[in-house]
């Protein structure tokens, strides 16, 4: 993993909490942003010495930066400037680095946009989720479909060439017709990248709690059935592929050259370091790799300033995992299979040896017989049916591996 690192920065502030959201984000209030940015910058400054101390490799060269959330666009231009200055002091940010900021429609001020462009931001990921106003209102989104379209035009006119958006299949009140409307409006907006997520109703979200306990406030009774949502995902794949936004990962579609370089690092198991609330990292280390995760509670993250996540990881009281060869093999397989191009068997063999690969070939053959996987040109990849039930395919492989 001696290649440039990808940098993820978690900005957990939102204007309001969406009913389906189970991320470590909330309407914490703008008064906490300044202290958070200071804490984040301190974590960035301390990262290299902490990595050295535990024997993890944190490369100085970085070729991607991703501000995720939350709603990072709520930060002021000055706060972004502070973060970029700190990043550039600690990392060699390549001149061609992909720099992405997640934004919510209508929540990016002109001043912040200008500062981001000065800092080299070249990609925006917009949380649209739906263009249908009733669906957006039901889950607590603060924008209309028309406002999303106006925001996309504004960004394109401002010279942001790479704009992407997220859509969710399975929202309360959604129908096949309304889903088609959202996908069609995504296509006609001219964005180069679309992510489609099938809503997973989680009991940590307000919608999930209502689905379990009953009630009508968040529209849990209006959630579409799972098999319908799976069909709509298929419709989304078809429409986007047909429109030239080719699927390159289970949830991601891009026009030529528009795939997210940063996110591809996750699926290819390339090194990345995360800063901020609930941020995850994976770096090379004394074993195959080390993974660690910051606290997901804002107060705990702020209080951890005295010891830093790497240090906590070293003491073993954080979610830290030294990844051995077998686990790295499984990760390479399961993460790589998320990509439409799949995984090159020769690369697995070279990295992990014949025996490890041979151990999993019978279950790969079974999944091929079931029409879920295909092996061709020395690559293994999921079929379209396999992508629909990817978790089932992965657990088949794991069960076989453990047997
Ligand atoms: S804006 Fe995004 S991160 Fe914030 S609550 Fe909504 S879905 Fe969650």
mmCIF file of C-alpha atoms and ligand atoms in Angstrom:
data_model
loop_
_atom_site.group_PDB
_atom_site.id
_atom_site.type_symbol
_atom_site.label_atom_id
_atom_site.label_comp_id
_atom_site.label_asym_id
_atom_site.label_seq_id
_atom_site.Cartn_x
_atom_site.Cartn_y
_atom_site.Cartn_z
ATOM 1 C CA UNK A 1 0.000 0.000 0.000
ATOM 2 C CA UNK A 2 2.847 2.411 -0.769
ATOM 3 C CA UNK A 3 0.707 4.791 -2.796
ATOM 4 C CA UNK A 4 -0.762 8.212 -2.093
ATOM 5 C CA UNK A 5 -3.266 8.285 0.701
ATOM 6 C CA UNK A 6 -6.901 9.398 0.418
ATOM 7 C CA UNK A 7 -8.065 11.793 3.121
ATOM 8 C CA UNK A 8 -11.597 11.761 4.491
ATOM 9 C CA UNK A 9 -12.888 14.579 6.711
ATOM 10 C CA UNK A 10 -16.152 14.094 8.583
ATOM 11 C CA UNK A 11 -18.201 17.246 9.118
ATOM 12 C CA UNK A 12 -21.179 16.051 11.160
ATOM 13 C CA UNK A 13 -23.292 19.231 11.185
ATOM 14 C CA UNK A 14 -26.735 19.319 9.548
ATOM 15 C CA UNK A 15 -29.485 21.921 9.521
ATOM 16 C CA UNK A 16 -32.041 19.256 10.453
ATOM 17 C CA UNK A 17 -31.928 15.521 10.971
ATOM 18 C CA UNK A 18 -33.530 13.500 8.166
ATOM 19 C CA UNK A 19 -35.900 10.827 9.453
ATOM 20 C CA UNK A 20 -34.041 7.923 7.799
ATOM 21 C CA UNK A 21 -30.532 8.990 8.760
ATOM 22 C CA UNK A 22 -28.432 6.878 11.097
ATOM 23 C CA UNK A 23 -25.133 8.661 10.496
ATOM 24 C CA UNK A 24 -23.193 10.256 13.330
ATOM 25 C CA UNK A 25 -24.538 13.648 12.321
ATOM 26 C CA UNK A 26 -27.075 16.016 13.798
ATOM 27 C CA UNK A 27 -28.276 19.586 14.042
ATOM 28 C CA UNK A 28 -25.570 20.224 16.646
ATOM 29 C CA UNK A 29 -25.753 23.976 16.150
ATOM 30 C CA UNK A 30 -23.344 26.389 14.447
ATOM 31 C CA UNK A 31 -21.837 27.424 17.804
ATOM 32 C CA UNK A 32 -20.042 24.072 17.976
ATOM 33 C CA UNK A 33 -18.497 24.282 14.514
ATOM 34 C CA UNK A 34 -15.489 26.427 15.439
ATOM 35 C CA UNK A 35 -14.380 24.109 18.257
ATOM 36 C CA UNK A 36 -14.946 21.101 16.026
ATOM 37 C CA UNK A 37 -12.765 22.506 13.244
ATOM 38 C CA UNK A 38 -10.000 23.242 15.787
ATOM 39 C CA UNK A 39 -10.237 19.671 17.064
ATOM 40 C CA UNK A 40 -10.179 18.289 13.529
ATOM 41 C CA UNK A 41 -7.080 20.325 12.668
ATOM 42 C CA UNK A 42 -5.328 19.146 15.794
ATOM 43 C CA UNK A 43 -6.076 15.554 14.831
ATOM 44 C CA UNK A 44 -4.611 16.172 11.364
ATOM 45 C CA UNK A 45 -1.456 17.732 12.853
ATOM 46 C CA UNK A 46 -0.902 14.803 15.208
ATOM 47 C CA UNK A 47 -1.682 12.045 12.741
ATOM 48 C CA UNK A 48 1.822 11.380 11.435
ATOM 49 C CA UNK A 49 3.543 11.085 14.789
ATOM 50 C CA UNK A 50 0.735 8.886 16.107
ATOM 51 C CA UNK A 51 0.945 6.651 13.019
ATOM 52 C CA UNK A 52 4.710 6.319 13.464
ATOM 53 C CA UNK A 53 4.261 5.425 17.101
ATOM 54 C CA UNK A 54 1.933 2.494 16.435
ATOM 55 C CA UNK A 55 3.771 1.302 13.333
ATOM 56 C CA UNK A 56 1.175 2.327 10.756
ATOM 57 C CA UNK A 57 2.305 3.838 7.449
ATOM 58 C CA UNK A 58 0.817 7.248 6.744
ATOM 59 C CA UNK A 59 2.098 8.383 3.362
ATOM 60 C CA UNK A 60 2.791 12.127 3.037
ATOM 61 C CA UNK A 61 1.463 12.232 -0.537
ATOM 62 C CA UNK A 62 -2.289 12.547 -0.884
ATOM 63 C CA UNK A 63 -4.275 12.441 -4.120
ATOM 64 C CA UNK A 64 -7.847 12.677 -2.880
ATOM 65 C CA UNK A 65 -9.683 14.661 -0.211
ATOM 66 C CA UNK A 66 -13.316 14.010 0.611
ATOM 67 C CA UNK A 67 -15.432 16.148 2.950
ATOM 68 C CA UNK A 68 -18.390 13.986 4.005
ATOM 69 C CA UNK A 69 -21.079 14.450 6.550
ATOM 70 C CA UNK A 70 -23.279 15.641 7.765
ATOM 71 C CA UNK A 71 -23.439 18.671 5.546
ATOM 72 C CA UNK A 72 -19.885 20.003 5.094
ATOM 73 C CA UNK A 73 -21.156 22.916 2.978
ATOM 74 C CA UNK A 74 -22.443 24.497 6.201
ATOM 75 C CA UNK A 75 -18.864 25.400 7.208
ATOM 76 C CA UNK A 76 -17.768 28.952 6.519
ATOM 77 C CA UNK A 77 -15.103 29.846 3.969
ATOM 78 C CA UNK A 78 -12.718 30.696 6.850
ATOM 79 C CA UNK A 79 -13.248 27.296 8.434
ATOM 80 C CA UNK A 80 -12.473 25.540 5.145
ATOM 81 C CA UNK A 81 -9.402 27.730 4.774
ATOM 82 C CA UNK A 82 -8.214 26.651 8.230
ATOM 83 C CA UNK A 83 -8.677 22.976 7.352
ATOM 84 C CA UNK A 84 -6.948 23.247 3.952
ATOM 85 C CA UNK A 85 -4.021 25.138 5.449
ATOM 86 C CA UNK A 86 -3.578 22.398 8.032
ATOM 87 C CA UNK A 87 -3.917 19.666 5.419
ATOM 88 C CA UNK A 88 -1.304 21.288 3.171
ATOM 89 C CA UNK A 89 1.090 21.668 6.094
ATOM 90 C CA UNK A 90 0.860 17.954 6.850
ATOM 91 C CA UNK A 91 0.392 16.350 3.438
ATOM 92 C CA UNK A 92 1.720 16.884 -0.092
ATOM 93 C CA UNK A 93 -1.598 17.422 -1.786
ATOM 94 C CA UNK A 94 -1.088 16.622 -5.452
ATOM 95 C CA UNK A 95 -1.934 19.376 -7.938
ATOM 96 C CA UNK A 96 -4.371 16.966 -9.596
ATOM 97 C CA UNK A 97 -5.940 15.766 -6.357
ATOM 98 C CA UNK A 98 -9.649 15.043 -6.490
ATOM 99 C CA UNK A 99 -11.227 17.279 -3.837
ATOM 100 C CA UNK A 100 -14.886 16.535 -3.138
ATOM 101 C CA UNK A 101 -17.306 18.315 -0.839
ATOM 102 C CA UNK A 102 -20.726 16.927 0.017
ATOM 103 C CA UNK A 103 -23.411 19.619 -0.086
ATOM 104 C CA UNK A 104 -27.117 19.834 0.581
ATOM 105 C CA UNK A 105 -29.115 21.774 -2.029
ATOM 106 C CA UNK A 106 -29.514 25.395 -0.928
ATOM 107 C CA UNK A 107 -26.959 25.040 1.882
ATOM 108 C CA UNK A 108 -23.789 26.299 0.220
ATOM 109 C CA UNK A 109 -23.259 30.045 0.493
ATOM 110 C CA UNK A 110 -21.604 32.015 -2.305
ATOM 111 C CA UNK A 111 -18.725 32.933 0.025
ATOM 112 C CA UNK A 112 -18.071 29.316 0.992
ATOM 113 C CA UNK A 113 -18.270 28.190 -2.643
ATOM 114 C CA UNK A 114 -15.745 30.845 -3.681
ATOM 115 C CA UNK A 115 -13.333 29.839 -0.928
ATOM 116 C CA UNK A 116 -13.694 26.155 -1.828
ATOM 117 C CA UNK A 117 -12.869 26.934 -5.447
ATOM 118 C CA UNK A 118 -9.831 28.945 -4.323
ATOM 119 C CA UNK A 119 -8.710 25.898 -2.359
ATOM 120 C CA UNK A 120 -8.933 23.625 -5.406
ATOM 121 C CA UNK A 121 -12.239 21.880 -4.711
ATOM 122 C CA UNK A 122 -13.154 20.260 -8.028
ATOM 123 C CA UNK A 123 -16.048 17.950 -7.260
ATOM 124 C CA UNK A 124 -19.361 18.328 -5.446
ATOM 125 C CA UNK A 125 -21.621 15.542 -4.296
ATOM 126 C CA UNK A 126 -25.150 16.806 -3.797
ATOM 127 C CA UNK A 127 -27.571 15.076 -1.417
ATOM 128 C CA UNK A 128 -30.703 15.205 -3.564
ATOM 129 C CA UNK A 129 -32.246 11.845 -2.552
ATOM 130 C CA UNK A 130 -35.468 12.600 -4.488
ATOM 131 C CA UNK A 131 -36.794 15.234 -6.884
ATOM 132 C CA UNK A 132 -40.351 14.575 -5.703
ATOM 133 C CA UNK A 133 -41.404 17.170 -3.142
ATOM 134 C CA UNK A 134 -43.806 14.987 -1.173
ATOM 135 C CA UNK A 135 -41.110 12.350 -0.643
ATOM 136 C CA UNK A 136 -38.506 14.959 0.315
ATOM 137 C CA UNK A 137 -40.881 16.565 2.828
ATOM 138 C CA UNK A 138 -41.821 13.214 4.332
ATOM 139 C CA UNK A 139 -38.239 12.442 5.357
ATOM 140 C CA UNK A 140 -37.383 15.976 6.473
ATOM 141 C CA UNK A 141 -35.312 17.151 3.506
ATOM 142 C CA UNK A 142 -35.274 20.928 3.294
ATOM 143 C CA UNK A 143 -35.391 21.350 -0.496
ATOM 144 C CA UNK A 144 -37.766 20.913 -3.408
ATOM 145 C CA UNK A 145 -36.973 19.221 -6.693
ATOM 146 C CA UNK A 146 -36.900 22.587 -8.451
ATOM 147 C CA UNK A 147 -34.392 23.916 -5.885
ATOM 148 C CA UNK A 148 -32.167 20.884 -6.515
ATOM 149 C CA UNK A 149 -32.194 21.588 -10.248
ATOM 150 C CA UNK A 150 -31.460 25.261 -9.672
ATOM 151 C CA UNK A 151 -28.543 24.324 -7.383
ATOM 152 C CA UNK A 152 -27.064 21.986 -9.988
ATOM 153 C CA UNK A 153 -27.266 24.731 -12.645
ATOM 154 C CA UNK A 154 -25.661 27.221 -10.272
ATOM 155 C CA UNK A 155 -22.738 24.867 -9.583
ATOM 156 C CA UNK A 156 -22.277 24.083 -13.267
ATOM 157 C CA UNK A 157 -22.312 27.803 -14.093
ATOM 158 C CA UNK A 158 -19.781 28.442 -11.340
ATOM 159 C CA UNK A 159 -17.410 26.120 -13.222
ATOM 160 C CA UNK A 160 -17.690 22.983 -11.095
ATOM 161 C CA UNK A 161 -17.293 20.415 -13.838
ATOM 162 C CA UNK A 162 -17.810 17.383 -11.685
ATOM 163 C CA UNK A 163 -21.167 17.362 -9.918
ATOM 164 C CA UNK A 164 -22.706 14.163 -8.583
ATOM 165 C CA UNK A 165 -25.823 13.371 -6.633
ATOM 166 C CA UNK A 166 -27.320 10.709 -4.387
ATOM 167 C CA UNK A 167 -30.785 9.257 -4.927
ATOM 168 C CA UNK A 168 -32.648 6.921 -2.578
ATOM 169 C CA UNK A 169 -34.982 4.163 -3.728
ATOM 170 C CA UNK A 170 -37.532 3.115 -1.123
ATOM 171 C CA UNK A 171 -38.604 6.414 0.445
ATOM 172 C CA UNK A 172 -42.058 6.713 2.030
ATOM 173 C CA UNK A 173 -44.743 7.486 -0.584
ATOM 174 C CA UNK A 174 -42.423 6.529 -3.466
ATOM 175 C CA UNK A 175 -43.972 4.736 -6.426
ATOM 176 C CA UNK A 176 -42.439 3.326 -9.581
ATOM 177 C CA UNK A 177 -43.608 6.422 -11.461
ATOM 178 C CA UNK A 178 -42.149 8.848 -8.921
ATOM 179 C CA UNK A 179 -38.879 6.896 -8.808
ATOM 180 C CA UNK A 180 -38.646 7.066 -12.599
ATOM 181 C CA UNK A 181 -39.261 10.802 -12.347
ATOM 182 C CA UNK A 182 -36.322 11.244 -9.966
ATOM 183 C CA UNK A 183 -33.969 9.167 -12.105
ATOM 184 C CA UNK A 184 -35.072 10.971 -15.284
ATOM 185 C CA UNK A 185 -34.553 14.384 -13.694
ATOM 186 C CA UNK A 186 -31.106 13.268 -12.503
ATOM 187 C CA UNK A 187 -30.230 12.357 -16.090
ATOM 188 C CA UNK A 188 -31.589 15.570 -17.589
ATOM 189 C CA UNK A 189 -29.763 17.697 -15.001
ATOM 190 C CA UNK A 190 -26.529 16.722 -16.779
ATOM 191 C CA UNK A 191 -24.609 15.581 -13.694
ATOM 192 C CA UNK A 192 -21.784 13.162 -14.380
ATOM 193 C CA UNK A 193 -22.203 10.916 -11.358
ATOM 194 C CA UNK A 194 -25.224 9.381 -9.637
ATOM 195 C CA UNK A 195 -25.304 7.127 -6.580
ATOM 196 C CA UNK A 196 -28.407 5.038 -5.965
ATOM 197 C CA UNK A 197 -29.005 3.651 -2.508
ATOM 198 C CA UNK A 198 -31.803 1.313 -1.552
ATOM 199 C CA UNK A 199 -33.175 2.644 1.717
ATOM 200 C CA UNK A 200 -32.277 0.407 4.623
ATOM 201 C CA UNK A 201 -34.579 1.270 7.463
ATOM 202 C CA UNK A 202 -32.411 1.229 10.517
ATOM 203 C CA UNK A 203 -33.751 1.121 14.066
ATOM 204 C CA UNK A 204 -31.271 3.864 14.991
ATOM 205 C CA UNK A 205 -33.248 6.297 12.807
ATOM 206 C CA UNK A 206 -36.580 7.939 13.641
ATOM 207 C CA UNK A 207 -38.152 6.286 10.616
ATOM 208 C CA UNK A 208 -36.845 2.905 11.753
ATOM 209 C CA UNK A 209 -38.157 3.356 15.288
ATOM 210 C CA UNK A 210 -41.550 4.285 13.904
ATOM 211 C CA UNK A 211 -41.512 1.251 11.594
ATOM 212 C CA UNK A 212 -40.962 -0.931 14.671
ATOM 213 C CA UNK A 213 -43.276 0.819 17.113
ATOM 214 C CA UNK A 214 -45.963 2.075 14.737
ATOM 215 C CA UNK A 215 -47.081 5.653 14.148
ATOM 216 C CA UNK A 216 -47.655 7.994 11.238
ATOM 217 C CA UNK A 217 -45.369 10.951 11.801
ATOM 218 C CA UNK A 218 -42.453 9.863 9.584
ATOM 219 C CA UNK A 219 -44.402 7.900 6.973
ATOM 220 C CA UNK A 220 -43.213 4.444 8.079
ATOM 221 C CA UNK A 221 -46.590 3.023 7.077
ATOM 222 C CA UNK A 222 -45.971 4.346 3.559
ATOM 223 C CA UNK A 223 -42.664 2.575 3.007
ATOM 224 C CA UNK A 224 -42.693 0.557 -0.233
ATOM 225 C CA UNK A 225 -42.131 -3.208 -0.094
ATOM 226 C CA UNK A 226 -38.561 -4.519 -0.434
ATOM 227 C CA UNK A 227 -39.225 -6.377 -3.673
ATOM 228 C CA UNK A 228 -40.569 -3.204 -5.270
ATOM 229 C CA UNK A 229 -37.494 -1.287 -4.161
ATOM 230 C CA UNK A 230 -35.252 -3.966 -5.666
ATOM 231 C CA UNK A 231 -37.166 -3.599 -8.956
ATOM 232 C CA UNK A 232 -36.722 0.183 -8.847
ATOM 233 C CA UNK A 233 -32.994 -0.242 -8.293
ATOM 234 C CA UNK A 234 -32.985 -2.327 -11.500
ATOM 235 C CA UNK A 235 -34.907 0.422 -13.307
ATOM 236 C CA UNK A 236 -32.382 2.997 -12.074
ATOM 237 C CA UNK A 237 -29.482 0.861 -13.365
ATOM 238 C CA UNK A 238 -31.139 0.499 -16.740
ATOM 239 C CA UNK A 239 -32.019 4.172 -17.208
ATOM 240 C CA UNK A 240 -28.624 5.473 -16.073
ATOM 241 C CA UNK A 241 -26.617 2.960 -18.113
ATOM 242 C CA UNK A 242 -28.724 3.784 -21.146
ATOM 243 C CA UNK A 243 -28.100 7.508 -20.591
ATOM 244 C CA UNK A 244 -24.323 6.969 -20.571
ATOM 245 C CA UNK A 245 -23.768 7.005 -16.800
ATOM 246 C CA UNK A 246 -22.297 3.513 -16.634
ATOM 247 C CA UNK A 247 -22.518 1.503 -13.464
ATOM 248 C CA UNK A 248 -19.041 1.011 -11.991
ATOM 249 C CA UNK A 249 -20.016 -0.115 -8.489
ATOM 250 C CA UNK A 250 -23.115 -1.598 -6.876
ATOM 251 C CA UNK A 251 -24.492 1.864 -6.021
ATOM 252 C CA UNK A 252 -22.507 4.141 -8.330
ATOM 253 C CA UNK A 253 -22.865 5.300 -11.929
ATOM 254 C CA UNK A 254 -20.623 7.684 -13.820
ATOM 255 C CA UNK A 255 -20.059 9.175 -17.216
ATOM 256 C CA UNK A 256 -16.603 8.652 -18.733
ATOM 257 C CA UNK A 257 -13.891 9.877 -16.333
ATOM 258 C CA UNK A 258 -16.367 10.864 -13.604
ATOM 259 C CA UNK A 259 -16.017 7.917 -11.194
ATOM 260 C CA UNK A 260 -15.123 8.968 -7.674
ATOM 261 C CA UNK A 261 -11.395 8.380 -7.344
ATOM 262 C CA UNK A 262 -11.630 8.701 -3.579
ATOM 263 C CA UNK A 263 -14.385 6.128 -3.127
ATOM 264 C CA UNK A 264 -12.706 3.670 -5.486
ATOM 265 C CA UNK A 265 -9.852 3.574 -2.953
ATOM 266 C CA UNK A 266 -12.202 1.935 -0.427
ATOM 267 C CA UNK A 267 -13.141 -0.850 -2.810
ATOM 268 C CA UNK A 268 -9.592 -1.405 -4.012
ATOM 269 C CA UNK A 269 -8.234 -1.462 -0.443
ATOM 270 C CA UNK A 270 -5.912 1.471 -1.051
ATOM 271 C CA UNK A 271 -4.845 3.441 2.052
ATOM 272 C CA UNK A 272 -7.009 6.195 3.434
ATOM 273 C CA UNK A 273 -7.051 8.172 6.617
ATOM 274 C CA UNK A 274 -10.181 9.641 8.167
ATOM 275 C CA UNK A 275 -10.385 12.637 10.494
ATOM 276 C CA UNK A 276 -13.352 13.723 12.543
ATOM 277 C CA UNK A 277 -16.386 12.188 14.142
ATOM 278 C CA UNK A 278 -16.821 8.461 13.415
ATOM 279 C CA UNK A 279 -14.176 8.640 10.666
ATOM 280 C CA UNK A 280 -12.643 5.346 9.558
ATOM 281 C CA UNK A 281 -9.073 4.726 8.401
ATOM 282 C CA UNK A 282 -7.115 1.923 6.817
ATOM 283 C CA UNK A 283 -3.339 2.105 6.594
ATOM 284 C CA UNK A 284 -0.530 -0.337 5.977
ATOM 285 C CA UNK A 285 0.951 -1.661 9.183
ATOM 286 C CA UNK A 286 2.953 -4.439 10.804
ATOM 287 C CA UNK A 287 0.332 -6.937 9.635
ATOM 288 C CA UNK A 288 -1.463 -6.688 6.282
ATOM 289 C CA UNK A 289 -3.154 -3.454 7.405
ATOM 290 C CA UNK A 290 -4.624 -1.622 10.363
ATOM 291 C CA UNK A 291 -8.161 -0.278 10.498
ATOM 292 C CA UNK A 292 -9.421 2.120 13.130
ATOM 293 C CA UNK A 293 -12.418 4.325 13.777
ATOM 294 C CA UNK A 294 -12.959 7.511 15.758
ATOM 295 C CA UNK A 295 -15.695 7.826 18.397
ATOM 296 C CA UNK A 296 -19.201 8.310 16.984
ATOM 297 C CA UNK A 297 -20.320 10.579 19.826
ATOM 298 C CA UNK A 298 -19.487 14.257 19.403
ATOM 299 C CA UNK A 299 -18.719 14.881 23.074
ATOM 300 C CA UNK A 300 -16.501 11.799 23.211
ATOM 301 C CA UNK A 301 -14.681 12.905 20.054
ATOM 302 C CA UNK A 302 -14.119 16.395 21.431
ATOM 303 C CA UNK A 303 -12.994 14.989 24.800
ATOM 304 C CA UNK A 304 -10.562 12.608 23.107
ATOM 305 C CA UNK A 305 -8.391 15.589 22.159
ATOM 306 C CA UNK A 306 -5.956 14.655 24.907
ATOM 307 C CA UNK A 307 -5.156 11.238 23.520
ATOM 308 C CA UNK A 308 -6.082 11.124 19.814
ATOM 309 C CA UNK A 309 -7.640 8.193 18.007
ATOM 310 C CA UNK A 310 -4.369 6.530 17.029
ATOM 311 C CA UNK A 311 -3.264 6.506 20.651
ATOM 312 C CA UNK A 312 -6.608 5.110 21.773
ATOM 313 C CA UNK A 313 -6.308 2.524 19.051
ATOM 314 C CA UNK A 314 -2.914 1.502 20.331
ATOM 315 C CA UNK A 315 -4.289 1.021 23.850
ATOM 316 C CA UNK A 316 -6.886 -1.295 22.424
ATOM 317 C CA UNK A 317 -9.925 0.498 23.832
ATOM 318 C CA UNK A 318 -11.100 1.825 20.492
ATOM 319 C CA UNK A 319 -12.445 -0.025 17.518
ATOM 320 C CA UNK A 320 -9.086 -0.909 16.087
ATOM 321 C CA UNK A 321 -8.274 -3.954 14.105
ATOM 322 C CA UNK A 322 -4.966 -5.231 12.875
ATOM 323 C CA UNK A 323 -5.893 -6.919 9.628
ATOM 324 C CA UNK A 324 -4.059 -10.219 9.053
ATOM 325 C CA UNK A 325 -3.472 -11.887 5.695
ATOM 326 C CA UNK A 326 -6.638 -14.011 5.714
ATOM 327 C CA UNK A 327 -8.845 -11.030 6.612
ATOM 328 C CA UNK A 328 -7.106 -8.882 3.980
ATOM 329 C CA UNK A 329 -7.805 -11.600 1.401
ATOM 330 C CA UNK A 330 -11.505 -11.639 2.302
ATOM 331 C CA UNK A 331 -11.673 -7.832 2.226
ATOM 332 C CA UNK A 332 -10.005 -7.743 -1.202
ATOM 333 C CA UNK A 333 -12.581 -10.155 -2.498
ATOM 334 C CA UNK A 334 -15.698 -8.610 -1.003
ATOM 335 C CA UNK A 335 -14.770 -4.980 -1.507
ATOM 336 C CA UNK A 336 -13.420 -5.619 -5.009
ATOM 337 C CA UNK A 337 -16.554 -7.500 -6.008
ATOM 338 C CA UNK A 338 -18.562 -4.339 -5.376
ATOM 339 C CA UNK A 339 -16.885 -2.926 -8.476
ATOM 340 C CA UNK A 340 -18.519 -3.902 -11.757
ATOM 341 C CA UNK A 341 -15.095 -4.742 -13.200
ATOM 342 C CA UNK A 342 -14.648 -7.174 -10.295
ATOM 343 C CA UNK A 343 -11.382 -8.580 -8.988
ATOM 344 C CA UNK A 344 -8.427 -9.889 -10.960
ATOM 345 C CA UNK A 345 -7.670 -13.435 -9.838
ATOM 346 C CA UNK A 346 -4.003 -13.013 -10.764
ATOM 347 C CA UNK A 347 -3.724 -10.104 -8.341
ATOM 348 C CA UNK A 348 -5.305 -12.122 -5.532
ATOM 349 C CA UNK A 349 -2.938 -14.996 -6.273
ATOM 350 C CA UNK A 350 0.074 -12.705 -6.280
ATOM 351 C CA UNK A 351 -0.886 -10.981 -3.036
ATOM 352 C CA UNK A 352 -2.174 -13.960 -1.066
ATOM 353 C CA UNK A 353 -0.857 -17.135 -2.691
ATOM 354 C CA UNK A 354 -2.397 -20.132 -4.476
ATOM 355 C CA UNK A 355 -3.627 -21.915 -1.363
ATOM 356 C CA UNK A 356 -5.829 -19.074 -0.162
ATOM 357 C CA UNK A 357 -7.349 -18.594 -3.581
ATOM 358 C CA UNK A 358 -7.869 -22.336 -4.036
ATOM 359 C CA UNK A 359 -9.726 -22.495 -0.704
ATOM 360 C CA UNK A 360 -12.491 -20.294 -2.038
ATOM 361 C CA UNK A 361 -12.754 -21.583 -5.619
ATOM 362 C CA UNK A 362 -15.431 -24.261 -4.890
ATOM 363 C CA UNK A 363 -17.808 -21.651 -3.433
ATOM 364 C CA UNK A 364 -17.043 -19.300 -6.326
ATOM 365 C CA UNK A 365 -17.968 -22.129 -8.699
ATOM 366 C CA UNK A 366 -21.242 -22.678 -6.783
ATOM 367 C CA UNK A 367 -22.105 -18.971 -6.994
ATOM 368 C CA UNK A 368 -21.307 -19.053 -10.734
ATOM 369 C CA UNK A 369 -23.687 -22.012 -11.152
ATOM 370 C CA UNK A 370 -26.356 -20.004 -9.318
ATOM 371 C CA UNK A 371 -25.894 -17.142 -11.786
ATOM 372 C CA UNK A 372 -24.584 -14.744 -9.131
ATOM 373 C CA UNK A 373 -20.912 -14.596 -10.113
ATOM 374 C CA UNK A 374 -19.048 -14.924 -13.363
ATOM 375 C CA UNK A 375 -15.376 -15.695 -13.994
ATOM 376 C CA UNK A 376 -13.925 -14.533 -17.303
ATOM 377 C CA UNK A 377 -10.635 -13.111 -18.539
ATOM 378 C CA UNK A 378 -9.017 -13.924 -15.200
ATOM 379 C CA UNK A 379 -11.575 -11.744 -13.416
ATOM 380 C CA UNK A 380 -14.310 -12.637 -11.015
ATOM 381 C CA UNK A 381 -17.297 -10.332 -10.873
ATOM 382 C CA UNK A 382 -20.909 -10.187 -9.734
ATOM 383 C CA UNK A 383 -23.639 -10.628 -12.334
ATOM 384 C CA UNK A 384 -26.548 -8.159 -12.396
ATOM 385 C CA UNK A 385 -28.544 -10.654 -10.283
ATOM 386 C CA UNK A 386 -25.582 -11.017 -7.933
ATOM 387 C CA UNK A 387 -25.392 -7.249 -7.427
ATOM 388 C CA UNK A 388 -28.989 -7.288 -6.201
ATOM 389 C CA UNK A 389 -28.141 -9.787 -3.461
ATOM 390 C CA UNK A 390 -24.467 -8.973 -2.980
ATOM 391 C CA UNK A 391 -24.523 -9.512 0.777
ATOM 392 C CA UNK A 392 -25.940 -12.977 0.265
ATOM 393 C CA UNK A 393 -23.180 -13.766 -2.226
ATOM 394 C CA UNK A 394 -20.508 -12.511 0.176
ATOM 395 C CA UNK A 395 -21.864 -14.582 3.046
ATOM 396 C CA UNK A 396 -21.968 -17.692 0.817
ATOM 397 C CA UNK A 397 -18.270 -17.200 0.146
ATOM 398 C CA UNK A 398 -17.518 -16.565 3.806
ATOM 399 C CA UNK A 399 -19.460 -19.584 5.035
ATOM 400 C CA UNK A 400 -17.687 -21.799 2.553
ATOM 401 C CA UNK A 401 -14.376 -20.326 3.609
ATOM 402 C CA UNK A 402 -15.045 -21.002 7.295
ATOM 403 C CA UNK A 403 -16.226 -24.596 6.692
HETATM 404 S S1 LIG B 1 -28.428 15.843 5.590
HETATM 405 FE FE1 LIG B 1 -27.431 13.836 5.278
HETATM 406 S S2 LIG B 1 -26.183 13.484 7.115
HETATM 407 FE FE2 LIG B 1 -27.623 15.163 7.588
HETATM 408 S S3 LIG B 1 -29.343 14.151 8.571
HETATM 409 FE FE3 LIG B 1 -29.843 14.285 6.380
HETATM 410 S S4 LIG B 1 -29.087 12.342 5.468
HETATM 411 FE FE4 LIG B 1 -28.159 12.550 7.519
#
